[in-house]
Structures are given as structure tokens and as C-alpha cells.
Tab-separated table of C-alpha atoms in Angstrom:
chain	number	residue	atom	x	y	z
A	1	MET	CA	0.000	0.000	0.000
A	2	GLU	CA	1.668	3.153	-1.212
A	3	HIS	CA	0.303	5.375	1.542
A	4	HIS	CA	2.172	3.301	4.134
A	5	LEU	CA	5.397	4.597	2.575
A	6	TRP	CA	4.432	8.124	3.638
A	7	ALA	CA	4.769	7.241	7.344
A	8	GLN	CA	7.307	4.445	7.536
A	9	TYR	CA	8.081	5.489	11.121
A	10	PRO	CA	5.697	6.811	13.800
A	11	PRO	CA	5.051	10.486	12.972
A	12	ARG	CA	6.381	13.096	15.419
A	13	GLY	CA	5.159	16.649	15.678
A	14	TRP	CA	3.232	19.385	17.458
A	15	ASN	CA	-0.535	19.888	17.571
A	16	SER	CA	-2.217	23.092	18.718
A	17	TRP	CA	-5.131	21.542	20.664
A	18	ASP	CA	-3.726	21.000	24.167
A	19	CYS	CA	-2.581	24.594	24.553
A	20	TYR	CA	-4.871	26.627	22.265
A	21	GLY	CA	-8.008	24.534	21.847
A	22	ALA	CA	-10.061	25.682	18.870
A	23	ALA	CA	-8.636	29.197	18.923
A	24	VAL	CA	-5.030	28.993	17.696
A	25	ARG	CA	-3.787	31.891	15.580
A	26	GLU	CA	-1.337	32.099	12.718
A	27	GLU	CA	1.440	33.769	14.691
A	28	GLU	CA	1.276	30.966	17.268
A	29	ILE	CA	1.588	28.330	14.556
A	30	ILE	CA	4.631	30.096	13.130
A	31	GLY	CA	6.200	30.568	16.562
A	32	ASN	CA	5.927	26.890	17.428
A	33	ALA	CA	7.204	25.922	13.985
A	34	GLU	CA	10.256	28.140	14.446
A	35	TYR	CA	10.959	26.537	17.823
A	36	MET	CA	10.646	23.045	16.358
A	37	SER	CA	12.947	23.922	13.489
A	38	THR	CA	15.593	25.250	15.870
A	39	HIS	CA	15.386	22.748	18.729
A	40	LEU	CA	13.702	19.544	17.549
A	41	LYS	CA	14.013	19.135	13.781
A	42	GLU	CA	17.443	17.550	14.150
A	43	HIS	CA	15.816	14.929	16.383
A	44	GLY	CA	13.225	13.983	13.751
A	45	TRP	CA	10.282	16.124	14.870
A	46	GLU	CA	8.652	17.467	11.718
A	47	TYR	CA	4.855	17.976	11.743
A	48	ILE	CA	3.090	21.227	12.672
A	49	VAL	CA	-0.660	20.554	12.908
A	50	VAL	CA	-3.426	23.175	13.131
A	51	ASP	CA	-6.249	21.569	15.093
A	52	ILE	CA	-10.012	22.094	14.912
A	53	GLN	CA	-12.110	25.198	14.078
A	54	TRP	CA	-9.544	27.093	11.996
A	55	TYR	CA	-12.544	28.100	9.883
A	56	GLU	CA	-14.442	29.791	12.757
A	57	ALA	CA	-13.651	33.490	13.131
A	58	GLY	CA	-14.978	33.781	16.671
A	59	ALA	CA	-13.458	30.697	18.318
A	60	VAL	CA	-12.049	31.574	21.747
A	61	SER	CA	-11.244	28.281	23.524
A	62	SER	CA	-11.763	24.525	23.300
A	63	ALA	CA	-15.437	25.025	24.158
A	64	TYR	CA	-17.300	24.636	20.862
A	65	ARG	CA	-19.818	27.333	20.005
A	66	LYS	CA	-22.908	25.706	18.574
A	67	PHE	CA	-24.165	26.612	15.098
A	68	GLU	CA	-21.728	29.485	14.666
A	69	PRO	CA	-21.152	30.739	11.097
A	70	LEU	CA	-18.085	29.205	9.471
A	71	GLU	CA	-15.833	30.479	6.686
A	72	MET	CA	-16.656	28.593	3.482
A	73	ASP	CA	-15.991	28.904	-0.257
A	74	ASN	CA	-18.526	28.583	-3.072
A	75	TYR	CA	-18.002	24.817	-3.291
A	76	SER	CA	-19.096	23.813	0.228
A	77	ARG	CA	-15.489	23.685	1.505
A	78	LEU	CA	-14.356	25.248	4.776
A	79	ILE	CA	-11.508	27.749	4.505
A	80	PRO	CA	-9.358	29.510	7.134
A	81	ALA	CA	-10.783	32.468	9.072
A	82	VAL	CA	-8.837	35.506	7.827
A	83	ASN	CA	-8.941	37.321	11.187
A	84	ARG	CA	-6.999	34.436	12.758
A	85	PHE	CA	-4.922	33.470	9.701
A	86	PRO	CA	-4.202	36.737	7.867
A	87	SER	CA	-2.131	35.065	5.150
A	88	SER	CA	-5.293	33.273	3.956
A	89	LYS	CA	-6.815	36.490	2.552
A	90	ASP	CA	-7.795	36.696	-1.103
A	91	GLY	CA	-8.512	32.983	-1.286
A	92	GLN	CA	-4.986	31.860	-0.412
A	93	GLY	CA	-6.185	29.327	2.145
A	94	PHE	CA	-3.302	27.788	4.063
A	95	ARG	CA	-0.900	27.974	1.097
A	96	LEU	CA	1.317	30.741	2.481
A	97	LEU	CA	1.335	29.357	6.022
A	98	ALA	CA	2.271	25.919	4.698
A	99	ASP	CA	5.015	27.542	2.624
A	100	ARG	CA	6.413	29.158	5.773
A	101	VAL	CA	6.417	25.825	7.613
A	102	HIS	CA	8.088	24.126	4.657
A	103	GLN	CA	10.767	26.838	4.520
A	104	LEU	CA	11.661	25.843	8.077
A	105	GLY	CA	12.272	22.276	6.910
A	106	LEU	CA	9.036	20.974	8.474
A	107	LYS	CA	5.712	19.556	7.303
A	108	PHE	CA	2.268	21.133	7.625
A	109	GLY	CA	-0.926	19.477	8.853
A	110	ILE	CA	-4.557	20.351	9.533
A	111	HIS	CA	-7.514	18.917	11.430
A	112	ILE	CA	-10.869	18.437	9.709
A	113	MET	CA	-14.222	17.046	10.727
A	114	ARG	CA	-15.825	14.177	8.861
A	115	GLY	CA	-18.596	15.237	6.508
A	116	ILE	CA	-19.913	18.386	4.847
A	117	PRO	CA	-20.724	21.688	6.606
A	118	ARG	CA	-24.306	21.955	7.816
A	119	GLN	CA	-24.437	25.513	6.564
A	120	ALA	CA	-23.510	24.261	3.072
A	121	VAL	CA	-26.430	21.846	3.241
A	122	HIS	CA	-28.822	24.514	4.509
A	123	GLN	CA	-27.696	26.894	1.743
A	124	ASN	CA	-27.576	24.040	-0.775
A	125	THR	CA	-24.255	25.150	-2.202
A	126	ALA	CA	-22.425	23.494	-5.087
A	127	ILE	CA	-19.986	20.586	-5.192
A	128	LYS	CA	-17.043	21.524	-7.403
A	129	GLY	CA	-16.940	19.955	-10.843
A	130	THR	CA	-20.453	18.481	-10.613
A	131	HIS	CA	-24.092	19.398	-11.006
A	132	ILE	CA	-24.646	18.022	-7.491
A	133	THR	CA	-25.351	20.191	-4.444
A	134	ALA	CA	-24.500	19.767	-0.785
A	135	ARG	CA	-28.010	18.749	0.159
A	136	GLN	CA	-27.926	15.797	-2.233
A	137	ILE	CA	-24.902	14.117	-0.612
A	138	ALA	CA	-25.559	14.981	3.042
A	139	HIS	CA	-26.583	12.404	5.616
A	140	PRO	CA	-28.491	14.649	8.090
A	141	ASN	CA	-29.000	11.823	10.569
A	142	SER	CA	-25.243	11.233	10.772
A	143	ILE	CA	-23.997	13.925	13.122
A	144	CYS	CA	-21.217	14.447	15.613
A	145	PRO	CA	-22.527	14.407	19.213
A	146	TRP	CA	-20.057	17.046	20.419
A	147	ASN	CA	-19.699	19.440	17.488
A	148	THR	CA	-22.402	21.033	15.343
A	149	ASP	CA	-20.339	21.929	12.280
A	150	MET	CA	-21.030	18.997	9.980
A	151	TYR	CA	-23.432	16.450	8.595
A	152	GLY	CA	-22.046	13.117	7.466
A	153	VAL	CA	-21.666	12.366	3.772
A	154	ASP	CA	-23.798	9.591	2.288
A	155	ALA	CA	-21.255	7.506	0.398
A	156	SER	CA	-23.966	5.928	-1.773
A	157	GLN	CA	-24.895	9.231	-3.381
A	158	GLU	CA	-23.558	10.592	-6.654
A	159	GLY	CA	-21.213	13.439	-5.805
A	160	ALA	CA	-20.012	12.061	-2.461
A	161	GLN	CA	-16.606	11.014	-3.781
A	162	GLN	CA	-16.329	14.194	-5.860
A	163	TYR	CA	-16.893	16.312	-2.752
A	164	TYR	CA	-14.067	14.630	-0.858
A	165	ASN	CA	-11.903	14.753	-3.984
A	166	SER	CA	-12.433	18.515	-4.174
A	167	LEU	CA	-11.457	18.891	-0.508
A	168	PHE	CA	-8.174	17.063	-0.843
A	169	GLU	CA	-7.361	18.684	-4.178
A	170	MET	CA	-7.639	22.017	-2.340
A	171	TYR	CA	-5.478	20.754	0.521
A	172	ALA	CA	-2.886	19.589	-2.017
A	173	GLU	CA	-2.892	23.078	-3.547
A	174	TRP	CA	-2.294	24.482	-0.066
A	175	GLY	CA	0.677	22.149	0.491
A	176	VAL	CA	-0.840	20.046	3.284
A	177	ASP	CA	1.232	17.023	4.353
A	178	PHE	CA	-0.865	15.609	7.217
A	179	VAL	CA	-4.634	15.460	7.778
A	180	LYS	CA	-6.269	14.510	11.067
A	181	VAL	CA	-9.904	13.561	10.440
A	182	ASP	CA	-12.178	13.649	13.476
A	183	ASP	CA	-15.531	12.049	14.372
A	184	ILE	CA	-14.659	9.067	12.202
A	185	ALA	CA	-12.600	6.365	13.980
A	186	ALA	CA	-15.158	5.885	16.768
A	187	SER	CA	-18.517	7.399	17.625
A	188	ARG	CA	-20.730	7.664	20.667
A	189	LEU	CA	-23.786	7.505	18.407
A	190	TYR	CA	-22.677	5.277	15.531
A	191	ASP	CA	-20.122	2.671	14.647
A	192	THR	CA	-16.835	3.513	12.906
A	193	HIS	CA	-17.555	5.424	9.697
A	194	LEU	CA	-15.843	2.980	7.359
A	195	GLU	CA	-17.531	4.238	4.181
A	196	GLU	CA	-16.330	7.801	4.710
A	197	ILE	CA	-12.852	6.519	5.572
A	198	GLU	CA	-12.814	4.841	2.159
A	199	LEU	CA	-13.969	8.053	0.446
A	200	ILE	CA	-11.136	9.934	2.125
A	201	ARG	CA	-8.554	7.287	1.216
A	202	HIS	CA	-9.559	7.495	-2.448
A	203	ALA	CA	-9.534	11.298	-2.327
A	204	ILE	CA	-5.992	11.428	-0.964
A	205	ASP	CA	-4.783	8.854	-3.461
A	206	GLN	CA	-6.038	10.907	-6.404
A	207	CYS	CA	-5.009	14.382	-5.202
A	208	GLY	CA	-1.408	14.122	-6.354
A	209	ARG	CA	0.240	14.859	-3.011
A	210	PRO	CA	1.282	12.429	-0.242
A	211	MET	CA	-0.665	13.151	2.950
A	212	VAL	CA	-0.416	11.194	6.175
A	213	LEU	CA	-3.940	10.258	7.312
A	214	SER	CA	-4.754	10.277	11.041
A	215	LEU	CA	-8.172	9.166	12.323
A	216	SER	CA	-9.842	10.308	15.559
A	217	PRO	CA	-11.284	9.983	18.121
A	218	GLY	CA	-10.903	6.680	19.897
A	219	PRO	CA	-11.089	4.124	21.078
A	220	ALA	CA	-11.172	2.681	17.573
A	221	PRO	CA	-12.728	-0.805	17.670
A	222	LEU	CA	-10.152	-3.573	17.446
A	223	GLN	CA	-12.476	-5.502	15.133
A	224	TYR	CA	-11.724	-2.973	12.381
A	225	GLN	CA	-7.961	-3.151	12.686
A	226	GLN	CA	-7.538	-4.451	9.140
A	227	GLN	CA	-9.700	-1.739	7.568
A	228	LEU	CA	-7.880	0.918	9.586
A	229	ARG	CA	-4.493	-0.415	8.497
A	230	ASP	CA	-5.658	-0.597	4.876
A	231	HIS	CA	-6.817	3.019	4.724
A	232	ALA	CA	-5.006	5.134	7.334
A	233	ASN	CA	-1.530	5.787	8.689
A	234	MET	CA	-2.579	6.244	12.318
A	235	TRP	CA	-5.757	5.928	14.357
A	236	ARG	CA	-6.616	6.733	17.932
A	237	VAL	CA	-6.900	3.904	20.450
A	238	THR	CA	-8.216	6.203	23.193
A	239	ASP	CA	-10.575	9.113	23.688
A	240	ASP	CA	-8.910	12.494	24.281
A	241	PHE	CA	-5.892	11.914	26.495
A	242	TRP	CA	-5.053	14.425	29.215
A	243	ASP	CA	-2.632	14.860	32.122
A	244	ILE	CA	-4.577	12.643	34.514
A	245	TRP	CA	-2.977	9.522	35.984
A	246	SER	CA	-6.070	7.330	35.574
A	247	LEU	CA	-5.972	7.943	31.821
A	248	LEU	CA	-2.287	7.051	31.641
A	249	TYR	CA	-2.895	3.952	33.774
A	250	ALA	CA	-5.581	2.802	31.327
A	251	MET	CA	-3.182	3.121	28.405
A	252	PHE	CA	-1.196	0.073	29.494
A	253	GLU	CA	-4.171	-2.156	28.720
A	254	ARG	CA	-4.913	-0.354	25.453
A	255	CYS	CA	-1.313	-0.715	24.305
A	256	GLU	CA	-1.251	-4.400	25.197
A	257	LYS	CA	-4.396	-4.967	23.127
A	258	TRP	CA	-3.142	-3.098	20.070
A	259	SER	CA	0.523	-4.129	20.136
A	260	PRO	CA	0.130	-6.984	17.593
A	261	TYR	CA	-1.137	-4.492	14.997
A	262	VAL	CA	1.713	-1.978	15.063
A	263	GLY	CA	3.479	-1.937	11.710
A	264	GLU	CA	5.295	0.204	9.196
A	265	GLY	CA	3.035	2.886	7.822
A	266	SER	CA	0.091	2.080	10.104
A	267	TRP	CA	0.312	3.139	13.733
A	268	PRO	CA	-2.197	2.754	16.586
A	269	ASP	CA	-2.136	6.192	18.200
A	270	CYS	CA	-2.061	6.829	21.970
A	271	ASP	CA	-3.011	10.490	21.349
A	272	MET	CA	-1.104	13.627	22.188
A	273	LEU	CA	1.505	14.255	24.851
A	274	PRO	CA	-0.018	16.773	27.335
A	275	LEU	CA	3.374	18.041	28.481
A	276	GLY	CA	4.835	21.437	29.225
A	277	HIS	CA	2.632	24.541	29.176
A	278	ILE	CA	-0.924	23.546	28.224
A	279	GLY	CA	-4.468	24.862	28.721
A	280	ILE	CA	-3.604	28.397	27.579
A	281	ARG	CA	-6.906	28.727	25.729
A	282	SER	CA	-8.031	25.133	26.134
A	283	VAL	CA	-10.461	24.375	28.948
A	284	ASP	CA	-10.696	20.713	27.994
A	285	GLY	CA	-9.048	18.092	30.164
A	286	GLY	CA	-10.347	19.471	33.441
A	287	GLY	CA	-8.034	22.421	33.835
A	288	ALA	CA	-7.227	25.925	32.660
A	289	ASP	CA	-3.875	27.568	31.900
A	290	ARG	CA	-1.293	25.334	33.576
A	291	TRP	CA	1.821	23.276	33.289
A	292	THR	CA	1.187	19.550	32.957
A	293	ARG	CA	-0.208	17.928	36.088
A	294	PHE	CA	1.826	14.797	35.444
A	295	THR	CA	4.691	14.341	37.890
A	296	PRO	CA	8.202	13.911	36.443
A	297	ASN	CA	7.915	10.150	37.017
A	298	GLU	CA	4.590	10.067	35.185
A	299	GLN	CA	5.992	12.121	32.320
A	300	ARG	CA	8.801	9.640	31.781
A	301	THR	CA	6.377	6.730	32.129
A	302	MET	CA	4.193	8.192	29.389
A	303	MET	CA	7.115	8.881	27.061
A	304	THR	CA	8.504	5.395	27.676
A	305	LEU	CA	5.214	3.573	27.071
A	306	TRP	CA	4.386	5.621	23.949
A	307	SER	CA	7.902	5.026	22.618
A	308	ILE	CA	8.289	1.294	23.189
A	309	PHE	CA	4.756	0.737	21.872
A	310	ARG	CA	5.733	2.920	18.874
A	311	SER	CA	2.847	5.343	19.073
A	312	PRO	CA	3.042	8.542	17.042
A	313	LEU	CA	4.399	11.351	19.228
A	314	MET	CA	2.417	14.592	19.042
A	315	PHE	CA	3.430	17.199	21.611
A	316	GLY	CA	0.588	19.312	22.951
A	317	GLY	CA	2.247	22.120	24.912
A	318	GLU	CA	3.388	25.594	23.891
A	319	LEU	CA	6.857	24.705	22.637
A	320	ARG	CA	8.314	28.177	23.168
A	321	ASP	CA	7.710	27.881	26.922
A	322	ASN	CA	9.570	24.586	27.322
A	323	ASP	CA	11.969	24.351	30.249
A	324	GLU	CA	15.060	22.167	30.138
A	325	TRP	CA	13.228	19.217	31.701
A	326	THR	CA	10.423	19.249	29.128
A	327	LEU	CA	12.882	19.614	26.265
A	328	SER	CA	14.864	16.658	27.649
A	329	LEU	CA	11.777	14.465	27.238
A	330	LEU	CA	11.643	15.314	23.533
A	331	ASN	CA	15.261	15.321	22.443
A	332	ASN	CA	16.541	12.129	24.081
A	333	PRO	CA	18.049	10.298	21.081
A	334	LEU	CA	17.915	6.867	22.735
A	335	ILE	CA	14.191	7.086	23.545
A	336	LEU	CA	13.418	8.435	20.078
A	337	GLU	CA	15.427	5.689	18.414
A	338	MET	CA	13.402	3.106	20.356
A	339	ASN	CA	10.208	4.775	19.158
A	340	GLN	CA	11.347	4.818	15.550
A	341	LYS	CA	13.301	1.625	15.103
A	342	SER	CA	12.297	-1.027	17.630
A	343	ARG	CA	10.170	-4.003	16.580
A	344	GLN	CA	7.664	-6.530	17.954
A	345	ALA	CA	6.893	-4.811	21.259
A	346	TYR	CA	4.724	-6.691	23.733
A	347	GLN	CA	3.855	-6.794	27.408
A	348	LEU	CA	5.978	-9.523	28.973
A	349	SER	CA	4.293	-9.500	32.371
A	350	ARG	CA	1.925	-7.667	34.703
A	351	ASP	CA	1.031	-8.732	38.233
A	352	GLU	CA	-1.582	-7.805	40.824
A	353	GLN	CA	0.673	-5.040	42.159
A	354	ASP	CA	0.771	-3.415	38.718
A	355	ARG	CA	4.404	-4.226	38.148
A	356	ILE	CA	4.591	-4.207	34.362
A	357	ILE	CA	7.374	-5.207	31.974
A	358	TRP	CA	7.437	-4.469	28.236
A	359	VAL	CA	9.925	-5.907	25.751
A	360	ALA	CA	10.827	-5.010	22.178
A	361	GLU	CA	13.509	-5.948	19.689
A	362	GLU	CA	16.145	-3.523	18.455
A	363	ASP	CA	15.959	-3.490	14.676
A	364	GLY	CA	18.854	-5.192	12.934
A	365	THR	CA	20.543	-6.587	16.072
A	366	HIS	CA	20.086	-9.248	18.736
A	367	ASN	CA	19.548	-6.533	21.360
A	368	ARG	CA	16.275	-5.934	23.201
A	369	TYR	CA	14.568	-3.014	24.848
A	370	ILE	CA	13.249	-3.706	28.343
A	371	ALA	CA	10.901	-1.223	30.042
A	372	LEU	CA	9.911	-1.780	33.682
A	373	PHE	CA	6.972	0.183	35.105
A	374	ASN	CA	5.613	0.530	38.618
A	375	ALA	CA	2.006	1.529	37.925
A	376	GLY	CA	1.080	0.964	41.570
A	377	GLU	CA	0.659	3.483	44.368
A	378	GLU	CA	3.596	2.343	46.533
A	379	GLN	CA	7.308	1.966	45.949
A	380	ASN	CA	7.979	-1.534	44.703
A	381	THR	CA	10.686	-3.944	43.603
A	382	LEU	CA	10.567	-5.237	40.041
A	383	THR	CA	12.439	-8.362	38.994
A	384	LEU	CA	13.612	-9.067	35.481
A	385	ASP	CA	14.182	-12.782	34.920
A	386	LEU	CA	16.276	-13.091	31.775
A	387	SER	CA	15.281	-16.728	31.368
A	388	LEU	CA	11.812	-15.488	30.338
A	389	LEU	CA	13.564	-14.053	27.290
A	390	ASP	CA	15.531	-17.261	26.685
A	391	ILE	CA	18.720	-15.437	27.627
A	392	THR	CA	21.268	-17.449	29.626
A	393	VAL	CA	24.398	-15.361	29.013
A	394	PRO	CA	25.440	-12.130	30.751
A	395	VAL	CA	23.971	-8.931	29.308
A	396	ASN	CA	24.825	-5.249	29.380
A	397	LEU	CA	21.974	-2.947	30.365
A	398	HIS	CA	22.169	0.628	29.041
A	399	ASN	CA	19.762	3.046	30.757
A	400	LEU	CA	18.020	5.116	28.077
A	401	TRP	CA	16.983	7.917	30.457
A	402	GLN	CA	20.330	7.951	32.295
A	403	PRO	CA	22.886	7.107	29.588
A	404	THR	CA	25.827	7.124	31.998
A	405	GLU	CA	24.324	4.136	33.839
A	406	GLN	CA	25.406	0.778	32.455
A	407	LEU	CA	25.144	-2.575	34.233
A	408	THR	CA	26.247	-6.118	33.521
A	409	VAL	CA	23.865	-8.741	34.879
A	410	GLN	CA	23.060	-12.424	34.505
A	411	GLY	CA	20.041	-14.495	35.471
A	412	GLN	CA	17.783	-12.216	37.531
A	413	TRP	CA	18.006	-8.531	38.185
A	414	GLU	CA	15.997	-6.318	40.579
A	415	ILE	CA	15.282	-2.610	40.792
A	416	GLU	CA	13.311	-0.394	43.172
A	417	LEU	CA	10.876	1.965	41.444
A	418	PRO	CA	8.747	4.754	42.922
A	419	PRO	CA	4.987	4.804	42.334
A	420	HIS	CA	4.157	5.674	38.719
A	421	GLY	CA	7.858	5.387	37.879
A	422	CYS	CA	9.756	3.467	35.226
A	423	VAL	CA	13.152	2.562	33.844
A	424	VAL	CA	14.013	1.447	30.324
A	425	TYR	CA	17.160	-0.324	29.131
A	426	ARG	CA	18.698	-1.489	25.919
A	427	LEU	CA	19.753	-5.064	26.669
A	428	GLU	CA	22.891	-6.287	24.862
A	429	PRO	CA	23.799	-9.993	25.185
A	430	LEU	CA	27.544	-10.501	25.690
A	431	ALA	CA	27.883	-13.942	24.079
């Protein structure tokens, strides 16, 4: 599948939602892109993604404003609000902003909602290149339960594919490299919208520009893993993820369930990393303007689990406010190499005290990655029994978070971990 070649490794980037909600502005996109280019591009971070409501002039937070007027062209397609994205004036769309991101050596992405704007249906506007109108392809009973912008598209109707084709042809003209489609991977009202996923796949394939396709929200049903792998590059395995320990705790089970289906070009997605300075204009996640509520131990646990599982890594905080600690979570070359180049990760063990061990292979070698987590509420001792890995020779253990720490062990090895803490090693057999 050609589209798998467009994301051979888990994508890494920044998304505006966790800090700016639905109200991000052009200067904030450029500022975060400049930071990424200077501080993170050399470590493989490359996507800058404008999240939801970029077409609503009056958006002020992550709280959606029902039935607000949206910016739209004559062909039923949403376009950027000029007051928030000044470079989009005179019908430029996101072309100039994407050009700026590309000049920084990065890639540009946008968020869209599944379907066709309700206001296009109510006004019965045209579908480009057809005699069909918005009302003829709309599925008015297929709605998003948390956002009033769109009706679903009825895939059986003439003009449905042409509408999506026209969308992605416009995005290709803008220079879009990444599209996150929402209200499609899972639904509180309906099942996964497989027919619209297929319309979108065909639209990207014919638009003439490679675009990584991300599907939200989750949890995507495991029963559709093959269809998701066939049509998308990444899909959410959780609902919106925030800086709350119970949500992180639940991710261990989700990762265990999805680990057999991680593969090149198709990545189960643990959602964004709510790290650093978040909540600036986002009231979602149970908090206002703040630094992440995760403790340092929890932050490393999240980064370690996401990385050994090989989830995409999408940072949610205001990059320009990063302190040295937050930056150290993002530019650790050993952790990032595990995320990009490990293979066959799985949960080796988990006991009633929530002592959890994950294992993965290092690509191209006989080495392993071993991550030990204490997901319990008390300090605990974790034991790694190398015989469970069919290893009988001595091994070197290289600590990925503390690179100066190296150990040589044989047989069993123990470590004390604080609650919600972890350690991760690259294991190198000495025989």
C-alpha cells in the first residue's frame, strides 16, 4: 500500500489543541514551527498541525460554540478564518502558512471534521466539478454528538466522492502534508464510519500529493484493525488523552491490546503528549492555563510507554515555553530511536501489584529493549528474569533515560521503582 510509505516510522510533531483549543492563531503556529525547526528538527520532529475550528472566526477556547457561522468557499469547503490566519486572505487558504512551515524544513498538517458543513447543506451550495449540491450528498441523521459543524456524507450518493476529492485537491494546492480527520474512527452515536474513511482514502490517493492520514477519536474498535491499516496511517486507540494519571494507567491495557497491529506505515495512536505549558486557551481536560499535572515520574512513564509501543508522538504544549526538563523528554536520542526503530513490542508481564514489563527488539541486532513500570501506588521492587527471554548469558543494560548508567547482569536482576515510575534499558547480550 503506497500510503504506508508516507509514514514508515511513527510520525512526530506538534498539535495546537492541548494549549490553544479551537482558537489557535497564525502567529502561534509560526512561533511553534520556528521553535521546532531550531530545537527539535534535528531529532526527527517534523509535523506542525493546526487543530479544529480554523474556519471559525470567533473561536475563543476549546469550548465549541454551537451553530456558529463558518468560513466557506462557493463549493461547500471550509476555509481559514482571515482574522486568525491573515495570510489566507484573497482565497490563499493555508498555502502561504504551509510555505512558511516548509521553509523551516518541516511539514504542515490540519484537522478536519468528517462530513460536509451543515451551513452548506442549509444553503444548498455546489460541489465543485459536478451538477450536485450539498443537500444531495448529506446524511443529516449522521452527526457528531459534540460538534455542530457537519453532517455526514452519504457515500452511496452521486457526488459524495467528488466532494471529498475537491477537498483534498484544495489541501494539495495548499501544500498540506498531514490530515487529522475527526468524528470518524469511533462514535458515541454510531459505529466507525468505514464508508467515509474509504472516500477519504480514495480522495488522498487521487489528489497528487502524499498526505499522512490520522483518524480520531478513539477508542477505535479492534475488530476494524484491518480496515484501519488498509486506509489510514494512524488511528486513535483512546478518547482524548489528558494529564490525569487514571488515563495514563488505562493506556497500558490499550497498548497491550493493540501491540500486535503496530506496523510500518500504520500506527495505533495513543493520542497527544499533554506536556509542558498547556491549557492556555483550552479548557478541555479538566483544567485551565497550567503546566502539565503529570509528575516527572509520570511524564517519563508516558514517554517510555508511547515510545516502546511505537505510538506517534504529538506534543501538545506551547513549545516556546519549554523548560530544560520538558525539552529533555523530547530530544533524548535513545528514547526516540526506540520509538522509531524497535520491533515486535509486547507486554511480557503484569502482576496484581501493577508491576509491568514491556519488551521489544532492536531493529537489525540481537539486542532488546526492556521497560519496567511501577504503575502501583507504593514503591515496589521489580524483577527481570532473563530466562523469560531465553537469555542465559550475561547482558549489558544501558539506561536510556540515564545514559551514563550501564550494568552487567546475569540471570535475575531487581530494581526499586517509585509509584508511577519506570526505567528502560537497551539489553545487549555478551555472548
